[in-house]
Coordinates of C-alpha atoms in Angstrom, one line a residue:
Chain A
M1 CA 41.3 -32.9 -13.9
R2 CA 41.2 -29.7 -12.1
V3 CA 38.2 -27.5 -11.1
N4 CA 37.9 -24.2 -9.5
I5 CA 35.6 -24.0 -6.4
R6 CA 33.8 -20.8 -5.3
V7 CA 32.0 -20.6 -2.0
F8 CA 30.0 -17.7 -0.5
A9 CA 28.7 -16.2 2.7
R10 CA 28.9 -18.5 5.7
L11 CA 30.1 -21.4 3.6
R12 CA 33.0 -19.2 2.7
D13 CA 33.6 -18.5 6.3
I14 CA 33.6 -22.3 7.0
V15 CA 36.1 -23.1 4.1
G16 CA 38.2 -20.1 5.1
A17 CA 38.6 -18.9 1.5
A18 CA 36.4 -17.6 -1.3
E19 CA 37.9 -20.0 -3.9
L20 CA 40.1 -23.1 -4.1
D21 CA 41.2 -25.5 -6.8
R22 CA 40.9 -29.2 -6.4
D23 CA 41.8 -32.2 -8.5
I24 CA 39.0 -34.6 -9.1
P25 CA 38.6 -37.9 -11.1
T26 CA 37.4 -37.6 -14.7
G27 CA 33.6 -37.9 -14.8
A28 CA 33.1 -36.7 -11.3
T29 CA 29.8 -34.9 -10.6
V30 CA 29.0 -31.8 -8.6
R31 CA 27.8 -34.0 -5.8
Q32 CA 31.1 -35.9 -5.7
L33 CA 33.0 -32.7 -5.5
W34 CA 30.8 -31.5 -2.7
D35 CA 31.2 -34.8 -0.8
E36 CA 35.0 -34.3 -1.1
L37 CA 34.6 -30.8 0.2
V38 CA 32.7 -31.9 3.3
V39 CA 35.3 -34.5 4.1
E40 CA 37.9 -31.6 4.1
F41 CA 35.5 -29.1 5.9
P42 CA 33.1 -31.2 8.0
D43 CA 31.1 -28.1 9.1
A44 CA 30.0 -27.6 5.5
S45 CA 27.8 -30.7 6.0
A46 CA 25.2 -28.4 7.6
Y47 CA 24.3 -27.3 4.0
A48 CA 23.7 -30.8 2.7
G49 CA 19.9 -30.3 2.5
S50 CA 19.8 -26.6 1.5
L51 CA 22.6 -26.3 -1.0
S52 CA 22.5 -24.8 -4.5
A53 CA 25.2 -25.2 -7.1
A54 CA 26.3 -23.6 -10.3
V55 CA 28.7 -24.7 -13.0
N56 CA 30.4 -22.0 -15.1
T57 CA 28.0 -19.3 -13.7
E58 CA 24.8 -21.1 -14.4
Y59 CA 22.7 -23.0 -11.9
A60 CA 23.4 -26.7 -12.1
K61 CA 22.0 -29.9 -10.7
M62 CA 24.1 -32.0 -8.2
E63 CA 24.2 -34.7 -10.9
T64 CA 25.9 -32.5 -13.4
M65 CA 29.1 -34.0 -14.7
L66 CA 32.2 -31.9 -14.4
H67 CA 34.9 -31.1 -16.9
D68 CA 38.4 -30.0 -16.6
G69 CA 38.7 -26.2 -15.9
D70 CA 35.1 -25.9 -14.7
E71 CA 34.2 -23.2 -12.2
V72 CA 31.9 -24.8 -9.6
A73 CA 30.1 -22.7 -7.0
F74 CA 28.4 -23.9 -3.9
L75 CA 25.7 -21.6 -2.7
P76 CA 24.1 -21.4 0.8
P77 CA 20.4 -20.5 0.9
V78 CA 20.0 -17.0 -0.4
S79 CA 19.2 -14.2 1.9
G80 CA 15.9 -13.2 0.4
G81 CA 14.4 -16.7 0.5
Q82 CA 13.0 -15.9 4.0
L83 CA 9.3 -16.6 4.4
L84 CA 8.8 -13.2 6.0
L85 CA 7.1 -10.7 3.9
Chain B
M1 CA 21.6 2.8 -24.0
S2 CA 24.0 4.6 -21.7
F3 CA 22.7 2.8 -18.6
Q4 CA 22.4 -0.9 -18.0
R5 CA 19.1 -2.4 -17.3
L6 CA 20.6 -5.1 -15.1
A7 CA 23.4 -4.6 -12.7
V8 CA 25.1 -5.7 -9.5
T9 CA 26.9 -2.7 -8.3
T10 CA 28.7 -1.2 -5.2
K11 CA 27.2 2.2 -6.1
R12 CA 24.3 3.9 -4.6
L13 CA 21.1 2.9 -6.5
E14 CA 19.3 5.6 -8.4
L15 CA 15.7 4.9 -9.2
D16 CA 15.4 7.9 -11.6
A17 CA 18.3 6.4 -13.7
L18 CA 16.5 3.1 -14.0
I19 CA 13.2 4.8 -15.0
H20 CA 15.0 6.9 -17.6
C21 CA 16.6 3.8 -19.1
L22 CA 13.2 2.2 -19.7
S23 CA 11.4 5.3 -21.0
E24 CA 14.2 6.1 -23.4
A25 CA 14.0 2.5 -24.8
T26 CA 10.5 2.8 -26.1
K27 CA 10.5 6.2 -27.7
N28 CA 10.6 4.5 -31.1
G29 CA 6.9 4.3 -31.2
E30 CA 6.6 0.6 -31.9
S31 CA 4.2 0.0 -29.0
E32 CA 1.2 1.7 -27.3
G33 CA 3.7 3.6 -25.2
I34 CA 4.4 3.4 -21.5
G35 CA 1.5 4.5 -19.4
A36 CA 2.6 3.1 -16.1
V37 CA 5.8 2.8 -14.3
A38 CA 5.9 0.8 -11.1
S39 CA 9.0 0.6 -8.9
F40 CA 10.3 -1.0 -5.8
L41 CA 13.2 -0.1 -3.5
G42 CA 14.3 -2.5 -0.7
L43 CA 15.9 -0.5 2.1
V44 CA 18.0 -1.6 5.0
R45 CA 15.7 -1.5 8.0
E46 CA 16.9 -0.5 11.4
R47 CA 15.1 -3.3 13.1
N48 CA 14.9 -7.0 12.3
L49 CA 13.0 -9.6 14.4
G50 CA 13.1 -7.2 17.3
H51 CA 16.8 -6.3 17.4
R52 CA 18.5 -3.2 16.3
V53 CA 20.5 -3.5 13.1
M54 CA 23.7 -1.4 12.7
K55 CA 24.5 -2.2 9.0
L56 CA 24.2 -4.9 6.4
E57 CA 26.8 -6.4 4.1
Y58 CA 25.6 -7.8 0.8
E59 CA 27.7 -10.3 -1.1
A60 CA 26.9 -11.7 -4.6
Y61 CA 28.1 -14.3 -7.0
E62 CA 28.0 -11.6 -9.6
P63 CA 28.0 -13.5 -12.9
L64 CA 25.3 -15.9 -11.7
A65 CA 23.4 -13.0 -10.3
M66 CA 23.4 -11.4 -13.7
H67 CA 22.2 -14.6 -15.3
A68 CA 19.5 -14.8 -12.7
F69 CA 18.3 -11.3 -13.5
E70 CA 18.3 -12.2 -17.2
R71 CA 16.2 -15.2 -16.4
I72 CA 13.8 -13.0 -14.3
T73 CA 13.5 -10.5 -17.2
S74 CA 12.6 -13.4 -19.6
E75 CA 10.0 -14.6 -17.2
V76 CA 8.5 -11.2 -16.9
V77 CA 8.4 -10.6 -20.6
E78 CA 6.8 -14.1 -21.1
R79 CA 4.0 -13.3 -18.7
W80 CA 3.6 -9.6 -19.4
P81 CA 4.8 -9.2 -23.0
A82 CA 4.4 -5.4 -23.2
T83 CA 6.3 -4.9 -20.0
Q84 CA 9.9 -3.8 -19.6
L85 CA 12.1 -4.4 -16.5
A86 CA 15.2 -2.8 -15.0
L87 CA 16.8 -4.3 -11.9
H88 CA 19.8 -3.2 -10.0
H89 CA 21.2 -4.8 -6.8
R90 CA 23.7 -3.3 -4.6
I91 CA 26.5 -5.1 -2.8
G92 CA 29.0 -4.2 -0.1
V93 CA 28.3 -2.5 3.2
L94 CA 25.0 -0.6 3.4
A95 CA 23.9 1.7 6.2
I96 CA 20.3 1.9 7.6
G97 CA 18.0 3.4 5.0
E98 CA 20.1 2.7 2.0
A99 CA 18.6 0.8 -0.9
S100 CA 19.9 -2.7 -1.6
V101 CA 17.7 -3.4 -4.6
A102 CA 15.9 -1.2 -7.1
I103 CA 13.4 -2.6 -9.6
V104 CA 11.4 -0.6 -12.2
T105 CA 8.8 -1.9 -14.5
A106 CA 7.1 0.0 -17.4
S107 CA 4.1 -1.1 -19.2
P108 CA 1.2 0.4 -21.2
H109 CA -1.1 -0.3 -18.3
R110 CA -0.7 -0.2 -14.5
A111 CA -2.0 -3.6 -13.7
D112 CA 0.9 -5.2 -15.6
A113 CA 3.5 -2.7 -14.3
F114 CA 2.5 -3.5 -10.7
A115 CA 2.3 -7.3 -11.2
A116 CA 5.6 -7.5 -13.0
C117 CA 7.4 -5.4 -10.4
R118 CA 6.0 -7.5 -7.5
Y119 CA 6.9 -10.7 -9.4
A120 CA 10.4 -9.5 -10.1
I121 CA 11.2 -8.7 -6.4
E122 CA 9.8 -12.1 -5.3
R123 CA 12.0 -13.9 -7.9
V124 CA 15.1 -11.9 -6.9
K125 CA 14.6 -12.9 -3.3
Q126 CA 14.1 -16.5 -4.5
I127 CA 16.9 -17.0 -7.0
A128 CA 19.4 -14.2 -6.9
P129 CA 22.7 -15.6 -5.5
I130 CA 23.0 -12.7 -3.1
W131 CA 23.6 -13.1 0.7
K132 CA 23.4 -10.6 3.5
R133 CA 25.3 -10.4 6.7
E134 CA 23.5 -8.6 9.6
F135 CA 25.7 -6.5 11.9
F136 CA 24.1 -5.9 15.3
E137 CA 25.2 -4.8 18.7
G138 CA 27.8 -7.4 19.7
G139 CA 28.0 -9.5 16.6
D140 CA 27.0 -10.5 13.1
V141 CA 25.2 -13.3 11.4
W142 CA 24.6 -14.4 7.8
I143 CA 20.9 -14.3 7.0
E144 CA 20.0 -17.5 5.3
G145 CA 16.5 -18.0 3.7
A146 CA 15.5 -20.7 1.2
T147 CA 17.5 -22.8 -1.2
A148 CA 17.8 -21.1 -4.6
D149 CA 16.4 -23.2 -7.4
P150 CA 15.3 -21.3 -10.5
D151 CA 13.5 -24.4 -11.8
D152 CA 11.4 -24.7 -8.8
A153 CA 7.9 -24.3 -10.3
T154 CA 6.3 -24.0 -6.9
A155 CA 8.4 -21.0 -6.0
R156 CA 7.7 -19.5 -9.3
E157 CA 4.0 -20.0 -8.9
D158 CA 4.2 -18.5 -5.4
A159 CA 5.8 -15.4 -6.8
Y160 CA 3.1 -15.2 -9.5
R161 CA 0.4 -15.6 -6.9
R162 CA 1.6 -12.6 -5.0
T163 CA 1.1 -10.4 -8.1
C164 CA -2.7 -10.8 -7.8
V165 CA -3.1 -11.2 -11.5
Chain C
M1 CA 9.4 18.8 6.2
S2 CA 10.6 20.8 3.2
F3 CA 8.5 18.9 0.8
Q4 CA 4.8 18.3 0.8
R5 CA 3.4 14.8 0.8
L6 CA 0.3 15.7 -1.0
A7 CA 0.2 18.2 -3.9
V8 CA -1.5 19.3 -7.1
T9 CA 1.1 21.0 -9.1
T10 CA 2.0 22.4 -12.5
K11 CA 5.6 21.4 -12.0
R12 CA 7.3 18.3 -13.3
L13 CA 6.9 15.4 -10.9
E14 CA 10.0 14.1 -9.2
L15 CA 9.8 10.6 -7.7
D16 CA 13.0 11.0 -5.7
A17 CA 11.7 14.0 -3.9
L18 CA 8.6 12.1 -2.8
I19 CA 10.7 9.1 -1.6
H20 CA 13.0 11.5 0.2
C21 CA 10.1 13.2 2.0
L22 CA 8.9 9.7 3.3
S23 CA 12.3 8.3 4.3
E24 CA 13.1 11.5 6.2
A25 CA 9.9 11.3 8.2
T26 CA 10.8 8.1 9.9
K27 CA 14.4 8.7 10.9
N28 CA 13.1 9.1 14.5
G29 CA 13.3 5.4 15.2
E30 CA 9.7 5.1 16.5
S31 CA 8.9 2.2 14.2
E32 CA 10.5 -0.9 12.6
G33 CA 11.9 1.4 10.0
I34 CA 11.2 1.4 6.3
G35 CA 12.1 -1.8 4.5
A36 CA 10.1 -1.3 1.4
V37 CA 9.3 1.6 -0.9
A38 CA 6.8 1.1 -3.7
S39 CA 6.0 3.8 -6.2
F40 CA 3.9 4.5 -9.2
L41 CA 4.1 6.9 -12.1
G42 CA 1.3 7.4 -14.5
L43 CA 2.7 8.6 -17.8
V44 CA 1.0 10.2 -20.8
R45 CA 0.8 7.4 -23.4
E46 CA 1.3 8.2 -27.1
R47 CA -1.6 5.9 -28.1
N48 CA -5.0 5.5 -26.6
L49 CA -7.7 3.3 -27.9
G50 CA -5.9 3.1 -31.2
H51 CA -5.3 6.6 -32.1
R52 CA -2.2 8.8 -31.6
V53 CA -2.2 11.2 -28.8
M54 CA -0.4 14.6 -29.1
K55 CA -0.6 15.9 -25.6
L56 CA -3.0 15.8 -22.6
E57 CA -4.3 18.7 -20.5
Y58 CA -5.1 18.0 -16.9
E59 CA -7.5 20.2 -14.9
A60 CA -8.2 19.8 -11.2
Y61 CA -10.6 21.3 -8.6
E62 CA -7.5 21.8 -6.5
P63 CA -8.9 22.2 -2.9
L64 CA -11.2 19.3 -3.3
A65 CA -8.4 17.2 -4.9
M66 CA -6.3 17.9 -1.8
H67 CA -9.1 16.8 0.4
A68 CA -9.5 13.7 -1.7
F69 CA -5.8 13.0 -1.3
E70 CA -6.1 13.4 2.4
R71 CA -9.0 11.0 2.5
I72 CA -6.9 8.5 0.5
T73 CA -4.1 8.9 2.9
S74 CA -6.5 8.2 5.9
E75 CA -7.8 5.1 4.1
V76 CA -4.3 3.8 3.5
V77 CA -3.2 4.3 7.1
E78 CA -6.4 2.7 8.3
R79 CA -5.8 -0.5 6.3
W80 CA -1.9 -0.5 6.5
P81 CA -1.1 1.3 9.7
A82 CA 2.6 1.2 9.4
T83 CA 2.6 2.6 5.8
Q84 CA 3.2 6.1 4.7
L85 CA 2.0 7.7 1.5
A86 CA 3.1 10.6 -0.7
L87 CA 1.0 11.6 -3.7
H88 CA 1.5 14.4 -6.3
H89 CA -0.7 15.0 -9.3
R90 CA 0.3 17.3 -12.0
I91 CA -2.0 19.6 -13.9
G92 CA -1.7 21.6 -17.1
V93 CA -0.5 20.6 -20.5
L94 CA 1.6 17.4 -20.5
A95 CA 3.7 16.0 -23.4
I96 CA 3.9 12.3 -24.2
G97 CA 6.0 10.5 -21.7
E98 CA 5.6 13.0 -18.9
A99 CA 4.2 11.9 -15.5
S100 CA 0.8 13.0 -14.5
V101 CA 0.7 11.3 -11.2
A102 CA 3.3 10.1 -8.8
I103 CA 2.7 7.9 -5.7
V104 CA 5.1 6.6 -3.2
T105 CA 4.4 4.3 -0.3
A106 CA 6.9 3.3 2.4
S107 CA 6.4 0.4 4.9
P108 CA 8.4 -2.0 7.0
H109 CA 7.5 -4.8 4.5
R110 CA 7.0 -5.0 0.8
A111 CA 3.5 -6.6 0.7
D112 CA 2.0 -3.5 2.5
A113 CA 4.0 -1.0 0.3
F114 CA 2.8 -2.6 -2.9
A115 CA -0.8 -3.0 -1.8
A116 CA -1.0 0.6 -0.4
C117 CA 0.5 2.0 -3.6
R118 CA -1.9 0.1 -5.9
Y119 CA -4.9 1.0 -3.6
A120 CA -3.9 4.7 -3.7
I121 CA -3.7 5.0 -7.5
E122 CA -7.1 3.1 -7.8
R123 CA -8.7 5.6 -5.4
V124 CA -7.1 8.6 -7.1
K125 CA -8.6 7.4 -10.4
Q126 CA -12.0 7.0 -8.6
I127 CA -12.3 10.0 -6.5
A128 CA -9.7 12.7 -7.3
P129 CA -11.6 15.6 -9.1
I130 CA -9.2 15.8 -12.0
W131 CA -10.1 15.7 -15.6
K132 CA -8.0 15.2 -18.7
R133 CA -8.5 16.5 -22.2
E134 CA -6.9 14.5 -24.9
F135 CA -5.5 16.3 -27.9
F136 CA -5.2 14.2 -31.1
E137 CA -4.8 14.8 -34.8
G138 CA -7.7 17.1 -35.7
G139 CA -9.4 17.7 -32.4
D140 CA -9.6 17.2 -28.6
V141 CA -12.0 15.5 -26.2
W142 CA -12.6 15.4 -22.5
I143 CA -12.0 11.9 -21.1
E144 CA -14.8 11.1 -18.8
G145 CA -14.8 7.9 -16.7
A146 CA -17.0 7.2 -13.7
T147 CA -18.9 9.4 -11.3
A148 CA -16.7 10.3 -8.3
D149 CA -18.3 9.2 -5.0
P150 CA -15.9 8.9 -2.1
D151 CA -18.5 7.1 0.0
D152 CA -19.1 4.4 -2.7
A153 CA -18.3 1.3 -0.8
T154 CA -18.3 -0.9 -3.9
A155 CA -15.6 1.4 -5.5
R156 CA -13.5 1.3 -2.4
E157 CA -13.8 -2.5 -2.2
D158 CA -12.9 -2.8 -5.9
A159 CA -9.7 -0.8 -5.3
Y160 CA -8.9 -2.9 -2.3
R161 CA -9.5 -6.1 -4.3
R162 CA -6.9 -5.0 -6.8
T163 CA -4.2 -4.9 -4.1
C164 CA -4.4 -8.6 -3.8
V165 CA -4.1 -8.5 0.1
Chain D
M1 CA -29.1 34.1 -0.9
R2 CA -26.2 33.9 -3.2
V3 CA -23.9 31.0 -4.0
N4 CA -20.8 30.7 -6.1
I5 CA -20.9 27.9 -8.7
R6 CA -17.8 26.2 -10.0
V7 CA -17.8 23.9 -13.0
F8 CA -15.1 21.9 -14.7
A9 CA -13.9 20.2 -17.9
R10 CA -16.7 19.7 -20.4
L11 CA -19.2 21.0 -18.1
R12 CA -17.2 24.3 -18.0
D13 CA -17.3 24.3 -21.7
I14 CA -21.1 23.9 -21.7
V15 CA -21.5 26.7 -19.2
G16 CA -18.9 28.9 -20.9
A17 CA -17.3 30.0 -17.7
A18 CA -15.4 28.3 -14.8
E19 CA -17.5 30.0 -12.2
L20 CA -20.7 32.0 -11.8
D21 CA -22.7 33.5 -9.0
R22 CA -26.5 32.8 -8.7
D23 CA -29.2 33.8 -6.3
I24 CA -31.3 31.0 -4.9
P25 CA -34.2 30.7 -2.4
T26 CA -33.3 30.2 1.2
G27 CA -33.2 26.4 2.0
A28 CA -32.4 25.4 -1.6
T29 CA -30.5 22.2 -2.0
V30 CA -27.6 21.3 -4.3
R31 CA -30.1 19.5 -6.6
Q32 CA -32.3 22.5 -6.9
L33 CA -29.3 24.6 -7.8
W34 CA -28.4 22.1 -10.4
D35 CA -31.9 22.0 -11.8
E36 CA -31.8 25.8 -12.2
L37 CA -28.4 25.5 -14.0
V38 CA -29.9 22.9 -16.4
V39 CA -32.8 25.3 -17.2
E40 CA -30.1 27.9 -18.1
F41 CA -27.8 25.5 -19.9
P42 CA -29.8 22.6 -21.3
D43 CA -26.8 20.7 -22.5
A44 CA -25.7 20.2 -18.9
S45 CA -28.6 17.8 -18.6
A46 CA -26.4 15.1 -20.1
Y47 CA -24.7 14.9 -16.7
A48 CA -27.9 14.3 -14.7
G49 CA -27.0 10.6 -14.1
S50 CA -23.2 11.0 -13.6
L51 CA -22.7 14.2 -11.7
S52 CA -20.8 14.6 -8.5
A53 CA -21.1 17.8 -6.3
A54 CA -19.1 19.5 -3.7
V55 CA -19.9 22.2 -1.2
N56 CA -17.2 24.3 0.2
T57 CA -14.5 22.0 -1.2
E58 CA -15.9 18.8 0.2
Y59 CA -17.9 16.2 -1.6
A60 CA -21.6 16.6 -0.9
K61 CA -24.9 14.9 -1.7
M62 CA -27.4 16.4 -3.9
E63 CA -29.8 16.7 -0.9
T64 CA -27.3 19.0 0.9
M65 CA -29.0 22.2 1.9
L66 CA -27.1 25.3 0.8
H67 CA -26.2 28.5 2.7
D68 CA -25.5 32.0 1.7
G69 CA -22.0 32.3 0.4
D70 CA -21.5 28.6 -0.3
E71 CA -19.1 27.5 -3.0
V72 CA -20.9 24.8 -4.9
A73 CA -19.0 22.7 -7.5
F74 CA -20.5 20.4 -10.2
L75 CA -18.2 17.7 -11.3
P76 CA -18.4 15.6 -14.5
P77 CA -17.2 12.0 -14.2
V78 CA -13.5 12.1 -13.4
S79 CA -11.0 11.1 -15.9
G80 CA -9.5 8.2 -14.0
G81 CA -12.8 6.4 -13.5
Q82 CA -12.4 4.5 -16.7
L83 CA -12.9 0.9 -16.5
L84 CA -9.8 0.3 -18.6
L85 CA -6.9 -1.0 -16.7

């Protein structure tokens, strides 16, 4: 099955595109898709501990199972999360 | 309503328009009426961590940002039932002094309006999928903060704690 | 500056004008710059203590009110040194939904802007020599609250406590 | 000596005028002026415990000594002092 991947900010710079389509096995999770992406773009591994994900424009867990045609977004830490007041 | 309460926009933010959109909505007399309007504007500062900023670029995952704003609205109404919220975030390149985010809350009483407004900006900073790139003399850098997780109860409590309720 | 930071006026209050007056004042680059603008509008509510309000009339002892506003400005700057304040109070007859008071604070960071704004409105309510007369179906009444005493340390601390600093 | 008295809101309604001039003995205090006013307008006594005063447009204590030409204001409790949030 095929999913559409969206990436943002520095993660987009690393991937070199704002979106890309990839074929994944039936029943694959968000995490498996991410792992594939890191194989393809090793610098993305820097986000392993700080990543958020969304499926079809809603926040999703890494364990979420994907379906054909899903839009999967990988989100670096958001700008406003700084601990600075 | 001619004006959206929630928006991600490339246009200049107008606080008066947000205020107007809230006050219009309650002219039907169903409540005590609005006695207090609190608002917040986040502006692009010319200095950050000691260096001079030339401009900022904001990027959003727009549909998710709108869902995050809707979630924040629900959280506000849950905690402060008589309070209304309008929230606009700007994206694109912003000059020093321009507003990146505008939040307006309206409530019968001022304690709720202030608390809801403060809560909303904290939550925007925590969970809105919006990133900023800082341009300074000689380069640029994406500013990254904390991992966005709308279900993180600790983050939500932290935002609530800052409202001083 | 073409616009006064402090005023008692019969004219309609304009939040944008107050904001503009603050942001203009810091374009000289002497500080970190303004990152946060908080504001408050007090509106005439259509219901008070269960009855329907038709209109309000505000009366001020104007020169003393201006001195009180200057005192509040000093108190704010003393506690939040990088924070600026603009404060306008309207007098005369106001219809439901109209703003009687507008306060804007500007600061490098949002915690200070929110705190100073909340502090300022609490202090206005405590010490500004301004009275309101409520007109309702069948009569009118002067609304009286607490004795104004700018040197009352308990009142000042109460205002400060509400800022959640 | 002569002072100018300013009254506001319901206290103005009681006095029936926004301002009035009165002659007082040299060295009189704000409190003595107030006491005179209450003799003249007995309903004003309701404000004995909640009054504020100003002399020459600055808040002043009841013990403040007055001078010829002073503007003395007597202020009922202010509207915003309500304990309601």
